[in-house]
Short mmCIF file of C-alpha atoms in Angstrom, two decimals:
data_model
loop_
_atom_site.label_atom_id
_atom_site.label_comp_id
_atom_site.label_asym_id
_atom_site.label_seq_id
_atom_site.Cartn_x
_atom_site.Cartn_y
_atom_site.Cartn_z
CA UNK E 1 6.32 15.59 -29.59
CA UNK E 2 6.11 12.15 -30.64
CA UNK E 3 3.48 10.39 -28.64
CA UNK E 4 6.06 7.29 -26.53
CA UNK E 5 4.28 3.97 -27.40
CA UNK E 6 2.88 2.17 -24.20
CA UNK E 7 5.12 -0.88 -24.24
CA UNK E 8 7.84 1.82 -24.17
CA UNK E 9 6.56 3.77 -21.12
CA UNK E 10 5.69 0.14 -19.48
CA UNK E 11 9.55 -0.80 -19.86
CA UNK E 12 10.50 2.50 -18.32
CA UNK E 13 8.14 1.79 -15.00
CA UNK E 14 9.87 -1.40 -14.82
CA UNK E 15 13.10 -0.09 -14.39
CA UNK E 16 12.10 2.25 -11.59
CA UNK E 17 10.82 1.23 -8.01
CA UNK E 18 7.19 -0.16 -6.94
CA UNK E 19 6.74 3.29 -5.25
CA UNK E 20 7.43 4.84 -8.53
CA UNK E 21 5.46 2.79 -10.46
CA UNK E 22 2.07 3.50 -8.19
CA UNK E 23 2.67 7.31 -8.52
CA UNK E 24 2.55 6.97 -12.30
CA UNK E 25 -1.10 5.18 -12.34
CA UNK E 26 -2.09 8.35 -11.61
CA UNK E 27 -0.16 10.11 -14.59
CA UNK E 28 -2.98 9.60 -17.13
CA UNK E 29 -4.95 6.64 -18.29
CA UNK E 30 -2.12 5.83 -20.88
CA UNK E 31 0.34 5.79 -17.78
CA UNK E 32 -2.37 3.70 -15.45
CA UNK E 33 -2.55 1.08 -18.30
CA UNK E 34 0.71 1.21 -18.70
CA UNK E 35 1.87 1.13 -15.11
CA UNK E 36 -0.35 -1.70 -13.80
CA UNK E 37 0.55 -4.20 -16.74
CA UNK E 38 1.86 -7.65 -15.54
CA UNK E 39 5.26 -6.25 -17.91
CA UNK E 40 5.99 -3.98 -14.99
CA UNK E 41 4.99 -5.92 -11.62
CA UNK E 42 6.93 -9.12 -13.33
CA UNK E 43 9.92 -6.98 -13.14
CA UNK E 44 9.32 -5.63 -9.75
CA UNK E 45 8.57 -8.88 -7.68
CA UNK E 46 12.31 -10.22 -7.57
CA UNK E 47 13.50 -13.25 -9.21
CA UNK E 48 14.84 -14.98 -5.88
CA UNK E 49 11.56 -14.84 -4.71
CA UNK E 50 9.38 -15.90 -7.35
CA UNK E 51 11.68 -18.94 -7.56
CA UNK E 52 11.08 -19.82 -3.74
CA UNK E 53 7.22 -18.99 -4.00
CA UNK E 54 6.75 -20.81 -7.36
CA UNK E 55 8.46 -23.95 -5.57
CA UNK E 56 6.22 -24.03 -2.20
CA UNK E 57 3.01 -25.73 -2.24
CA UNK E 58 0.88 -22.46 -2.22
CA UNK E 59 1.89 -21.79 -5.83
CA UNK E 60 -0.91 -22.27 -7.73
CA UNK E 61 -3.83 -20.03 -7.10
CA UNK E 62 -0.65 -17.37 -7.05
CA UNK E 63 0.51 -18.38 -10.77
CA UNK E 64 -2.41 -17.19 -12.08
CA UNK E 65 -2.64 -13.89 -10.63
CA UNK E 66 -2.30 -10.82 -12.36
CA UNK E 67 1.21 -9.42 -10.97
CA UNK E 68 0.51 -6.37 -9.88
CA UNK E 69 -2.14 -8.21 -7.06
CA UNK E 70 0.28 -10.89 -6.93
CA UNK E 71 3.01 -8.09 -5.42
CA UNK E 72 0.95 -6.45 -3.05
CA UNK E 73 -0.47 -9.39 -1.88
CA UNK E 74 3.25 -11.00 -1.58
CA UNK E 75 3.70 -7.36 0.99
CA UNK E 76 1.19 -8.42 3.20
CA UNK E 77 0.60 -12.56 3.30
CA UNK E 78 4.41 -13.80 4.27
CA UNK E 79 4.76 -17.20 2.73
CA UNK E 80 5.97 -20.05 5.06
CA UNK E 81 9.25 -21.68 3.35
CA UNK E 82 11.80 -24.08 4.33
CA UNK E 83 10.68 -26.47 7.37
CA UNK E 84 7.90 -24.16 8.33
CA UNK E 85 10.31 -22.24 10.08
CA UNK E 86 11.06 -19.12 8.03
CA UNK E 87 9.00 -16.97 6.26
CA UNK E 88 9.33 -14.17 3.37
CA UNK E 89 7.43 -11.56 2.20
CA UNK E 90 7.91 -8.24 -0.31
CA UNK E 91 8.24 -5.35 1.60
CA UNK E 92 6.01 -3.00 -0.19
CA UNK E 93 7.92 0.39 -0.78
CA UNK E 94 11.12 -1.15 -2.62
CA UNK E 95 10.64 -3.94 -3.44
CA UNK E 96 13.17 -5.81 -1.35
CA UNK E 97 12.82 -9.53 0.47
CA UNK E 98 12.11 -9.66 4.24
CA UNK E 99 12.80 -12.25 5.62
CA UNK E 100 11.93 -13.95 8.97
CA UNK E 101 13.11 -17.25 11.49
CA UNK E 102 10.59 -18.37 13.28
CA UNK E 103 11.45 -19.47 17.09
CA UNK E 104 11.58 -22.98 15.95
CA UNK E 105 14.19 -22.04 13.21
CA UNK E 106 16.68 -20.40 16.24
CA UNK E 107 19.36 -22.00 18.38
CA UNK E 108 17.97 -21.00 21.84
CA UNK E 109 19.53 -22.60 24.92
CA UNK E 110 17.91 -24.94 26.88
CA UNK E 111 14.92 -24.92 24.00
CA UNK E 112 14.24 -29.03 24.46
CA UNK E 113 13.60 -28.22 28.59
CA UNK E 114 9.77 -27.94 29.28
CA UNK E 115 11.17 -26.55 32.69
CA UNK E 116 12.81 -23.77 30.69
CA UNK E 117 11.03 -23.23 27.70
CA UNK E 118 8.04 -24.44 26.38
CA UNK E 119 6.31 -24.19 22.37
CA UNK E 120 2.83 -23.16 22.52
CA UNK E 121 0.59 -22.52 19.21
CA UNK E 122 -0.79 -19.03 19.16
CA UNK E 123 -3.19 -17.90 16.56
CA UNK E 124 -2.13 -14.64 15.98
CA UNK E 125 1.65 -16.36 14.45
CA UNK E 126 2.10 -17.11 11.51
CA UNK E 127 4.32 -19.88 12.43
CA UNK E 128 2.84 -22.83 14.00
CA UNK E 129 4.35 -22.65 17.02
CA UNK E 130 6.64 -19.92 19.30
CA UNK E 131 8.21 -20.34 22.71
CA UNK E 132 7.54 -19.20 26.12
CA UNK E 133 10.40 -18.46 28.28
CA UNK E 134 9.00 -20.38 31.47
CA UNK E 135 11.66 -19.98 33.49
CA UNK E 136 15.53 -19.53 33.14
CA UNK E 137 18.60 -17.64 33.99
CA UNK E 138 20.68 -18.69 30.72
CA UNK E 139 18.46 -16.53 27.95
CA UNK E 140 20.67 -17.64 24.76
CA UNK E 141 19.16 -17.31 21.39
CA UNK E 142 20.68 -16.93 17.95
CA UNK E 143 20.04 -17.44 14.59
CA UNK E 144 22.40 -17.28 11.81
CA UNK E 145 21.21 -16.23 8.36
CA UNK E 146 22.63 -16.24 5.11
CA UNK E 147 22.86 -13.25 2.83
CA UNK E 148 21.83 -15.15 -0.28
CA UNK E 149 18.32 -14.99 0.80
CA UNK E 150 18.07 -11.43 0.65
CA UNK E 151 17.93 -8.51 -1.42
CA UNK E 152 21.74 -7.19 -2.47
CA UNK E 153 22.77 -4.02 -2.38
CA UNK E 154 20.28 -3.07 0.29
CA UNK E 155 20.46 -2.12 4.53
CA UNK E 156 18.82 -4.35 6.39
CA UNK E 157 17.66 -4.02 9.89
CA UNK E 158 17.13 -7.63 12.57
CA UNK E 159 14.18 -6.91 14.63
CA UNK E 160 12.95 -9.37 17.93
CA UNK E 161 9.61 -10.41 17.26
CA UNK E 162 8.22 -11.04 20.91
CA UNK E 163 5.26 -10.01 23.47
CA UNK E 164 5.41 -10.08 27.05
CA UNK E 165 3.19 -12.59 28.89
CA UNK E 166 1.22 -11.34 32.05
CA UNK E 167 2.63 -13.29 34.29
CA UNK E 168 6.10 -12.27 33.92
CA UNK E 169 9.13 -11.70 36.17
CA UNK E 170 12.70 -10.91 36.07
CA UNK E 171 12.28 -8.71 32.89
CA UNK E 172 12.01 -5.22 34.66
CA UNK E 173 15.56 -5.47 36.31
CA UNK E 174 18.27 -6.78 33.92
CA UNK E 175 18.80 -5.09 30.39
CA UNK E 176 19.34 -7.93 27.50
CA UNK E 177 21.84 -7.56 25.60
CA UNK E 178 20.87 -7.82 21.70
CA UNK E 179 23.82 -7.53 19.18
CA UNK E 180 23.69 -8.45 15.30
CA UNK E 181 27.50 -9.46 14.06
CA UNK E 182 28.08 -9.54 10.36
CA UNK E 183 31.08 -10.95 8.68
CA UNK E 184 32.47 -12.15 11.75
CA UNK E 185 34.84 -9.68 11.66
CA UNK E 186 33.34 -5.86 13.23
CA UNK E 187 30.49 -6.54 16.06
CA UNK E 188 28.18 -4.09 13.78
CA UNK E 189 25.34 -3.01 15.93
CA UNK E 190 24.87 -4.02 20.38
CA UNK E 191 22.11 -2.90 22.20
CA UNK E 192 21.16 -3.19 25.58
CA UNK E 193 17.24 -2.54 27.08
CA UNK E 194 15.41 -3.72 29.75
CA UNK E 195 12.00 -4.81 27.93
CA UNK E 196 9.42 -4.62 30.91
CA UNK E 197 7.89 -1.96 30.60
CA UNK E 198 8.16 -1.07 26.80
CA UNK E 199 11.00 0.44 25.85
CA UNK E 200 11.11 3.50 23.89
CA UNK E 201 13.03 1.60 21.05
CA UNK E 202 10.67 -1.12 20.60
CA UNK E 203 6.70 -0.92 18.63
CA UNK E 204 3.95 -2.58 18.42
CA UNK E 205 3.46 -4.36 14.99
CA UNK E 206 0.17 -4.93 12.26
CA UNK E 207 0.14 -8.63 13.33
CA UNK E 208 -0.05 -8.23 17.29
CA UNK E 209 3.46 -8.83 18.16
CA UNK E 210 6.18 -6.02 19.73
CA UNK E 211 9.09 -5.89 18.11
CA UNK E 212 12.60 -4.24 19.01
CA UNK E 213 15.47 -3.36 16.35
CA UNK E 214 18.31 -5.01 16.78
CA UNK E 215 21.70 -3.46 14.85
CA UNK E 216 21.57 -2.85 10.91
CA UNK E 217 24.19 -3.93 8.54
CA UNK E 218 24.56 -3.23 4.64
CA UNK E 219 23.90 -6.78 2.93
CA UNK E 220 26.39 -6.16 -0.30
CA UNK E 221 26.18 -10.14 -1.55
CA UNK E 222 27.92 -11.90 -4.11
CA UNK E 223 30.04 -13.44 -1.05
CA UNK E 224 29.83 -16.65 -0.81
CA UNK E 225 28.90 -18.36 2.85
CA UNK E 226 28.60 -14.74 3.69
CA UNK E 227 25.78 -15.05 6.85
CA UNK E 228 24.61 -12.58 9.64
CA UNK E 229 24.62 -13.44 13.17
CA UNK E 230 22.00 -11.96 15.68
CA UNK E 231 21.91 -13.04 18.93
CA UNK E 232 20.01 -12.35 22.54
CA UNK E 233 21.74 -13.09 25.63
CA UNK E 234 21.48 -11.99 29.30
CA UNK E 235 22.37 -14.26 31.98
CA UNK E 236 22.77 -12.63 34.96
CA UNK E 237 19.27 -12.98 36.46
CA UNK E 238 16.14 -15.64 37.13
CA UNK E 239 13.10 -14.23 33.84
CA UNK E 240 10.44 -16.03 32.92
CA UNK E 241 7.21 -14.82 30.55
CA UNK E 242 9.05 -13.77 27.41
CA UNK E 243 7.77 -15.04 24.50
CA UNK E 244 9.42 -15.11 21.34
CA UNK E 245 8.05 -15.88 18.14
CA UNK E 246 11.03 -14.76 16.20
CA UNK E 247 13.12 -12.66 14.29
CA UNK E 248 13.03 -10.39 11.20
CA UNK E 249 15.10 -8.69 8.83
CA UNK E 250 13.55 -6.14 6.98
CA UNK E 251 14.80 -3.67 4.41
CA UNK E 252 15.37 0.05 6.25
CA UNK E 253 13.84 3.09 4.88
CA UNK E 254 15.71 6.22 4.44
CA UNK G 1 30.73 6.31 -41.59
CA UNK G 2 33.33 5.08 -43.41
CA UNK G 3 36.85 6.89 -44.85
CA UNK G 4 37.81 6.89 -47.97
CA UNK G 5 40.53 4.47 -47.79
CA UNK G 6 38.50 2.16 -46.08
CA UNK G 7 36.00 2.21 -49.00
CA UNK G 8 38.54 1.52 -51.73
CA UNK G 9 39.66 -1.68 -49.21
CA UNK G 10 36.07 -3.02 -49.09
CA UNK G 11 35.68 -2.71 -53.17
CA UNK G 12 38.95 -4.19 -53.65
CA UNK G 13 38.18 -7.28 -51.83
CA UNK G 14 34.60 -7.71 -53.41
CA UNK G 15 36.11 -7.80 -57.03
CA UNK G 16 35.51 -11.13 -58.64
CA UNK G 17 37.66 -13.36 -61.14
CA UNK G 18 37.12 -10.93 -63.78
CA UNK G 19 38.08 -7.98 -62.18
CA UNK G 20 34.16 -6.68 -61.85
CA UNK G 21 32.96 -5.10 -58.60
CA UNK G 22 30.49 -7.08 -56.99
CA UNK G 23 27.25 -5.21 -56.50
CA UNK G 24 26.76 -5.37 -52.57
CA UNK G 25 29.61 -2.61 -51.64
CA UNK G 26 28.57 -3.15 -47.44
CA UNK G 27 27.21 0.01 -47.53
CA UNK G 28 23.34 0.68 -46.32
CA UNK G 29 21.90 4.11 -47.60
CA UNK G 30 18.82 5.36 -45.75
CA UNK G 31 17.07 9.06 -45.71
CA UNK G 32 15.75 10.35 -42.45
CA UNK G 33 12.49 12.19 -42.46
CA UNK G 34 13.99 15.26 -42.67
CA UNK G 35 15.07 14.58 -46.21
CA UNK G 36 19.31 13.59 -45.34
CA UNK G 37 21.09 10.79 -46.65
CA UNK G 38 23.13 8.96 -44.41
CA UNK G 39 25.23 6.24 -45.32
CA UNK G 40 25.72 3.33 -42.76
CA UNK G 41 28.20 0.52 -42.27
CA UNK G 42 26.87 -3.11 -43.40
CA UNK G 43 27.80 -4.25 -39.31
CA UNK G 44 26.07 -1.33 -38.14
CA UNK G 45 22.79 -1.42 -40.09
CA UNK G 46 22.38 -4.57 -39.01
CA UNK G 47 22.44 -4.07 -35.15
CA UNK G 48 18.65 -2.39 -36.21
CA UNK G 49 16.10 -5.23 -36.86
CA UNK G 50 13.89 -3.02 -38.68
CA UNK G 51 16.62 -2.08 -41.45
CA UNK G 52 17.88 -5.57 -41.15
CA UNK G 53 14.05 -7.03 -41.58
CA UNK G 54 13.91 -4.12 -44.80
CA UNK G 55 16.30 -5.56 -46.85
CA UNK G 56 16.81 -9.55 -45.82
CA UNK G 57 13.32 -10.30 -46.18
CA UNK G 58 12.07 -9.87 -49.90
CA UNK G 59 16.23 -9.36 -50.44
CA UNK G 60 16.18 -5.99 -51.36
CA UNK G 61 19.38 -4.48 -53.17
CA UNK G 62 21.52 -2.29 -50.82
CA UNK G 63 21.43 0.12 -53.70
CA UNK G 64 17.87 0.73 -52.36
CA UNK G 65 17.56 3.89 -49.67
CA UNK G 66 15.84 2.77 -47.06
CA UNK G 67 13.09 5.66 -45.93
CA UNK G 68 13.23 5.88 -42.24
CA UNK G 69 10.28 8.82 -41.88
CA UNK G 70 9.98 8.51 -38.12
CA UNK G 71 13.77 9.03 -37.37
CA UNK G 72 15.27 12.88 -37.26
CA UNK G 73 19.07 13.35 -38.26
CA UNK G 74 20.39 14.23 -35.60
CA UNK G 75 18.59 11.45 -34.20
CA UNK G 76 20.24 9.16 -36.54
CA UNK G 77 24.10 10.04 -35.96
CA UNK G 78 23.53 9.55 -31.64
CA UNK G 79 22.09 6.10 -32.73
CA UNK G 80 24.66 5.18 -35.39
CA UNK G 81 27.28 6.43 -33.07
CA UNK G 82 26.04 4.42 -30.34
CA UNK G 83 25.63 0.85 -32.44
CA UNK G 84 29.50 1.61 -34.05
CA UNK G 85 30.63 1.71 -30.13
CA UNK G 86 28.89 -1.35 -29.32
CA UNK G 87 30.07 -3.19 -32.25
CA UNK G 88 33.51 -2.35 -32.01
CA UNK G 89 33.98 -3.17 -28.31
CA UNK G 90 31.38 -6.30 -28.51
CA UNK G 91 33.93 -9.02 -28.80
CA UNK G 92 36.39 -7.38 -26.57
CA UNK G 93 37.67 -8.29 -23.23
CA UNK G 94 36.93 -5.38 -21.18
CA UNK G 95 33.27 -4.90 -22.77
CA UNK G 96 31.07 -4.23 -19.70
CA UNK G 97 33.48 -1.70 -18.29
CA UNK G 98 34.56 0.36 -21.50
CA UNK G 99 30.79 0.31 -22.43
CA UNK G 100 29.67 1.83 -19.09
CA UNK G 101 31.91 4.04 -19.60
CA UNK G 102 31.06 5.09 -22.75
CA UNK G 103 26.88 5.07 -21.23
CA UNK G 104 28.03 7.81 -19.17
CA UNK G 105 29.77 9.56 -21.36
CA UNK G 106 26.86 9.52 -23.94
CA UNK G 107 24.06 10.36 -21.94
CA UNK G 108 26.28 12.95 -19.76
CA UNK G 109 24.60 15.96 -21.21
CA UNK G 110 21.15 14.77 -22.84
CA UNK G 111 18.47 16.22 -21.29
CA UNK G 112 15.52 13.90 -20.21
CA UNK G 113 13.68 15.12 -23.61
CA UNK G 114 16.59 14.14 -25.54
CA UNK G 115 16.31 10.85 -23.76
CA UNK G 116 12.84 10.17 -24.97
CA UNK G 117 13.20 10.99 -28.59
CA UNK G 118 15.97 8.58 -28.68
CA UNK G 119 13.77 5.81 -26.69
CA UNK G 120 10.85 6.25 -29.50
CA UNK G 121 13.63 6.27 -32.35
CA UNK G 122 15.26 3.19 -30.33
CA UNK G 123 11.58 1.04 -30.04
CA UNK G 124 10.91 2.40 -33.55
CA UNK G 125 14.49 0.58 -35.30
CA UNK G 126 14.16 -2.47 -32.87
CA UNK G 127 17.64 -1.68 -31.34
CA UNK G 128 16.89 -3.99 -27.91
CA UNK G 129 20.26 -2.92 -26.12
CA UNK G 130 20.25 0.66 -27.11
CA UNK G 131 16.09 0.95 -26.65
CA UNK G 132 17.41 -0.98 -22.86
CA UNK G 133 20.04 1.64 -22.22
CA UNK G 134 17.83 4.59 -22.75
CA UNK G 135 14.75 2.91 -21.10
CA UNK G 136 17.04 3.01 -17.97
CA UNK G 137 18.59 6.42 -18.11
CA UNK G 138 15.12 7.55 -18.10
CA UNK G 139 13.92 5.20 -15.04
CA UNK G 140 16.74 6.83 -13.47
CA UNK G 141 15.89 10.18 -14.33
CA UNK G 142 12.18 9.86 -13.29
CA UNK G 143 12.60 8.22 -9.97
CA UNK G 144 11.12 10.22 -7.12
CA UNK G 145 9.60 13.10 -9.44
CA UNK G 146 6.19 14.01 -8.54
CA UNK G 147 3.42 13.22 -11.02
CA UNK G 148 3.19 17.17 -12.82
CA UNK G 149 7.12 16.40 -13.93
CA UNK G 150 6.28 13.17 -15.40
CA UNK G 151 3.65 15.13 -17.23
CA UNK G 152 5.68 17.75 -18.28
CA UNK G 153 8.40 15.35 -19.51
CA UNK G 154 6.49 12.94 -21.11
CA UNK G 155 4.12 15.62 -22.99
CA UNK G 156 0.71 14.33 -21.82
CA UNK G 157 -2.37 15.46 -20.12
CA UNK G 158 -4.15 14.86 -17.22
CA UNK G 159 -6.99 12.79 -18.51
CA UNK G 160 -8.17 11.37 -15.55
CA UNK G 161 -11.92 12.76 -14.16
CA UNK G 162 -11.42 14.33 -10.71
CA UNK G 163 -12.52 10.45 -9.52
CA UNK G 164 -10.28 8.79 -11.31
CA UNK G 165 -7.39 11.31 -10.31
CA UNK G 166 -8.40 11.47 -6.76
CA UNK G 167 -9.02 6.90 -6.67
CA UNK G 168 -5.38 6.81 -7.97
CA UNK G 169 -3.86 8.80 -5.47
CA UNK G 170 -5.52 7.25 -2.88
CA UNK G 171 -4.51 3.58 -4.08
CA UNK G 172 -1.27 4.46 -2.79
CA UNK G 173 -0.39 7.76 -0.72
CA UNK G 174 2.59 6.50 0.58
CA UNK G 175 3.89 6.83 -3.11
CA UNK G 176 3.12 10.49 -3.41
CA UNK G 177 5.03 11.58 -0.57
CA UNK G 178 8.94 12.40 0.33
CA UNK G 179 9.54 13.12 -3.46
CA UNK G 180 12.11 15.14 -4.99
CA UNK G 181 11.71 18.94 -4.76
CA UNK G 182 14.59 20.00 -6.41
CA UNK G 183 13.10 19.94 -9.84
CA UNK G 184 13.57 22.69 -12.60
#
C-alpha cells in the first residue's frame, strides 16, 4: 500500500495521547521520527499551560527546548505560578494539568497565630514555605479552586500533601474529617481517618511528602465561576505536629 | 455531480450578449489513476488546493483534465462526496452538529485501512478539513493498540536493531502496558 508520508503519521500521533505517542517511537524509525517531532509534543502539552509557563519568569531556557523534553520535563519540575503559592505541572500519562495550593495559598484558621501555627522553610518543598500545626483544637483549612485552571473533561482527585512531625500529639485519637464539595450543590466525596499512624488510604510520595486522597469529582468546564471546595476540619480535640505543605489535584487514572 | 437540468441552468446563465456560451461551463474534469473520468463541480474542485493550485496558477482552461495519478476512483467519489457535504452545509446555521453527524455517518463502516488511503489521498489534494477529519478517526482508532497492530495497519516493518527496539521500549514501559486486547 501506499507508503503514509511522515507529516501525515506525525498529525495522527498528535491527535492521540502522550502514552500513545511513546508506544509508537518504537513502531519503526519512520514512526520514532515521526513520533518525537516538536509537531506532536506541541499538540500534546496543553494550550492553558503553555500560556501560564510562557508568562512566568522561568520561560526562557524552556522556549527553546525541543517539545518532546519540554513535556516530560513539564511532568516532573512543577512550575511555581501565581504569588508563589500554587504550582502546575503535566501529569505524564494524559496529558492533563495538576495543579497544586501551597499552604500559604489556603484559608487555614488561626494561620497568623505563632501559638497555633507557625511557617517554616523546608527544603524538600517546593514552595517556600509550609506550616506546622503547633498547637490547636480548631484545625480549619480550605482552599477553593477554580475549574478554569484545569484540564476539562477529565476526573480529578484533591489529595493532602502533609508529613507528620516527631513530636506530635493529639493525631492518634480523633479522625479528621476531609470532604471535597463541588458545585456547591451535592457534598461529592467525605472522608474521615485518623492520620497517626499511617492510614491505609494515604502514600508516601516521589518528593518526600505523605499524601491522602481526598473525594474526586468530574471537572466538565465551560462553567463560568465554577470552583471546587476542599476542606479539613476536626475540632473536637487539642493536635499539634501536623504539617501541611498543601494540596493537589491530580488527574485519576482508570 | 451535477443533473442534467442543473447543467442547462449553469450554460444558460454564462451566455453572453450575443447569445455565445462562454467557455468556462463550472465544470472541472479530472482522470484518476485508474484511467476514469470524473467530472466535478467548480465549488467542489476548489475545496482541493492542489486542483485549485492546477488550474489558477498558469490559468489553465477547465477544458483541460486534470491527471490525478495518485488518487483511486473509488477514492475520488468518498472525497467528492465528502467536500459537496461540507460545502453545502458550510454557511448554514446548524453546521457543527449536521456535520458531526454526517462524520459518523461517513466513517461508520470504513475500516481503519480504508481510513488511511483516504488520509494519503486527503494530504495528497491538500483538503486541510477532510485530511483533519480522517487524521482523527484514525487517532481514535489507534489509541491503546499495541505496537504489532500499528504495524499491521500502517503496512511497515520493524526496522529497529534489537537495541534500538529494546531502548524504545524501555524509554517508556508505562506506555506498553494495560493496552487493548480485543483486537482482530
Amino acid at each position: 500500500m501506499k507508503r503514509l508520508p511522515v507529516e501525515c503519521v506525525s498529525q495522527i500521533i498528535s491527535l492521540t495521547s502522550p502514552r500513545d505517542a511513546c508506544r509508537s517511537s518504537a513502531v519503526s524509525c519512520l514512526f520514532r521520527n515521526a513520533a518525537d517531532s516538536d509537531l506532536v509534543w506541541e499538540k500534546l502539552i496543553p494550550s492553558k499551560f503553555k500560556r501560564i509557563i510562557f508568562e512566568s519568569s522561568s520561560s526562557s531556557s524552556l522556549i527553546s527546548m525541543p517539545r518532546k523534553a519540554l513535556y516530560f520535563h513539564l511532568c516532573t519540575h512543577p512550575i511555581i505560578i501565581g504569588d508563589g503559592h500554587t504550582s502546575i505541572a503535566l501529569d505524564k500519562q494524559s496529558g492533563k494539568i495538576c495543579y497544586m495550593v501551597g499552604a500559604r495559598g489556603l484559608v487555614i484558621a488561626w494561620a497568623d497565630t505563632p501559638a497555633y501555627w507557625q511557617w517554616m522553610t523546608l527544603p524538600h518543598s517546593r514552595f517556600s514555605e509550609v506550616a506546622r500545626l503547633n498547637r490547636l483544637w480548631w484545625l480549619d483549612i480550605k482552599a477553593c479552586i477554580s475549574t478554569n485552571n484545569l484540564s476539562p473533561g477529565t476526573i480529578y482527585a484533591a489529595y493532602l500533601v502533609y508529613q507528620l512531625s516527631e513530636i506530635r500529639s493529639g493525631l492518634a485519637k480523633t479522625p479528621i474529617v476531609l470532604r471535597i464539595n463541588y458545585r456547591q450543590r451535592t457534598v461529592v466525596r467525605l472522608y474521615s481517618v485518623i492520620l497517626d499512624p499511617m492510614p491505609q488510604r494515604a502514600r508516601l510520595r516521589g518528593d518526600g511528602w505523605m499524601e491522602i486522597e481526598m473525594g474526586q469529582f468530574f471537572n466538565e468546564q465551560g462553567i463560568d465561576d465554577d470552583v471546587v471546595e476542599c476542606s479539613i476540619t476536626e475540632v473536637s480535640n487539642l493536635k499539634s505536629g501536623l504539617i501541611v505543605e498543601g494540596i493537589e489535584l491530580r488527574p485519576i487514572h482508570m | 455531480m451535477s443533473t442534467p437540468a442543473e447543467n442547462e441552468a449553469s450554460i444558460k446563465q454564462e451566455s453572453g450578449p450575443s447569445g455565445t456560451v462562454q467557455d468556462k461551463p463550472k465544470k472541472i474534469v479530472v482522470r484518476t489513476g485508474d484511467g476514469e473520468v470524473f467530472e466535478l463541480k467548480e465549488e467542489v474542485a476548489m475545496e482541493m488546493e492542489t486542483i485549485k493550485t492546477f488550474f489558477m496558477e498558469d490559468n489553465i482552461s477547465y477544458e483541460t483534465v486534470m491527471p490525478l495519478t495518485n488518487v483511486d476512483s473509488w477514492e475520488l467519489v468518498k472525497v467528492i462526496e465528502y467536500c459537496s457535504k461540507y460545502v453545502e452545509l458550510k454557511n448554514k446555521e446548524n453546521f457543527h452538529k449536521e456535520l458531526k453527524a454526517f462524520q459518523d455517518e461517513f466513517v461508520k463502516s470504513m475500516s481503519p485501512k480504508t481510513l488511511l488511503s483516504l488520509s494519503n489521498v486527503a494530504n495528497y489534494l491538500e483538503i486541510k478539513y477532510f485530511l483533519d477529519f480522517i487524521c482523527q478517526a484514525i487517532a481514535d482508532h489507534i489509541k491503546s493498540k499495541d505496537v504489532e497492530y500499528v504495524r499491521e495497519l500502517f503496512g511497515v516493518e520493524n526496522d529497529f536493531t534489537e537495541e534500538e527496539y529494546e531502548m524504545a521500549k524501555t524509554e517508556a514501559p508505562w506506555a506498553h502496558e494495560n493496552l487493548d486486547k480485543d483486537l482482530y
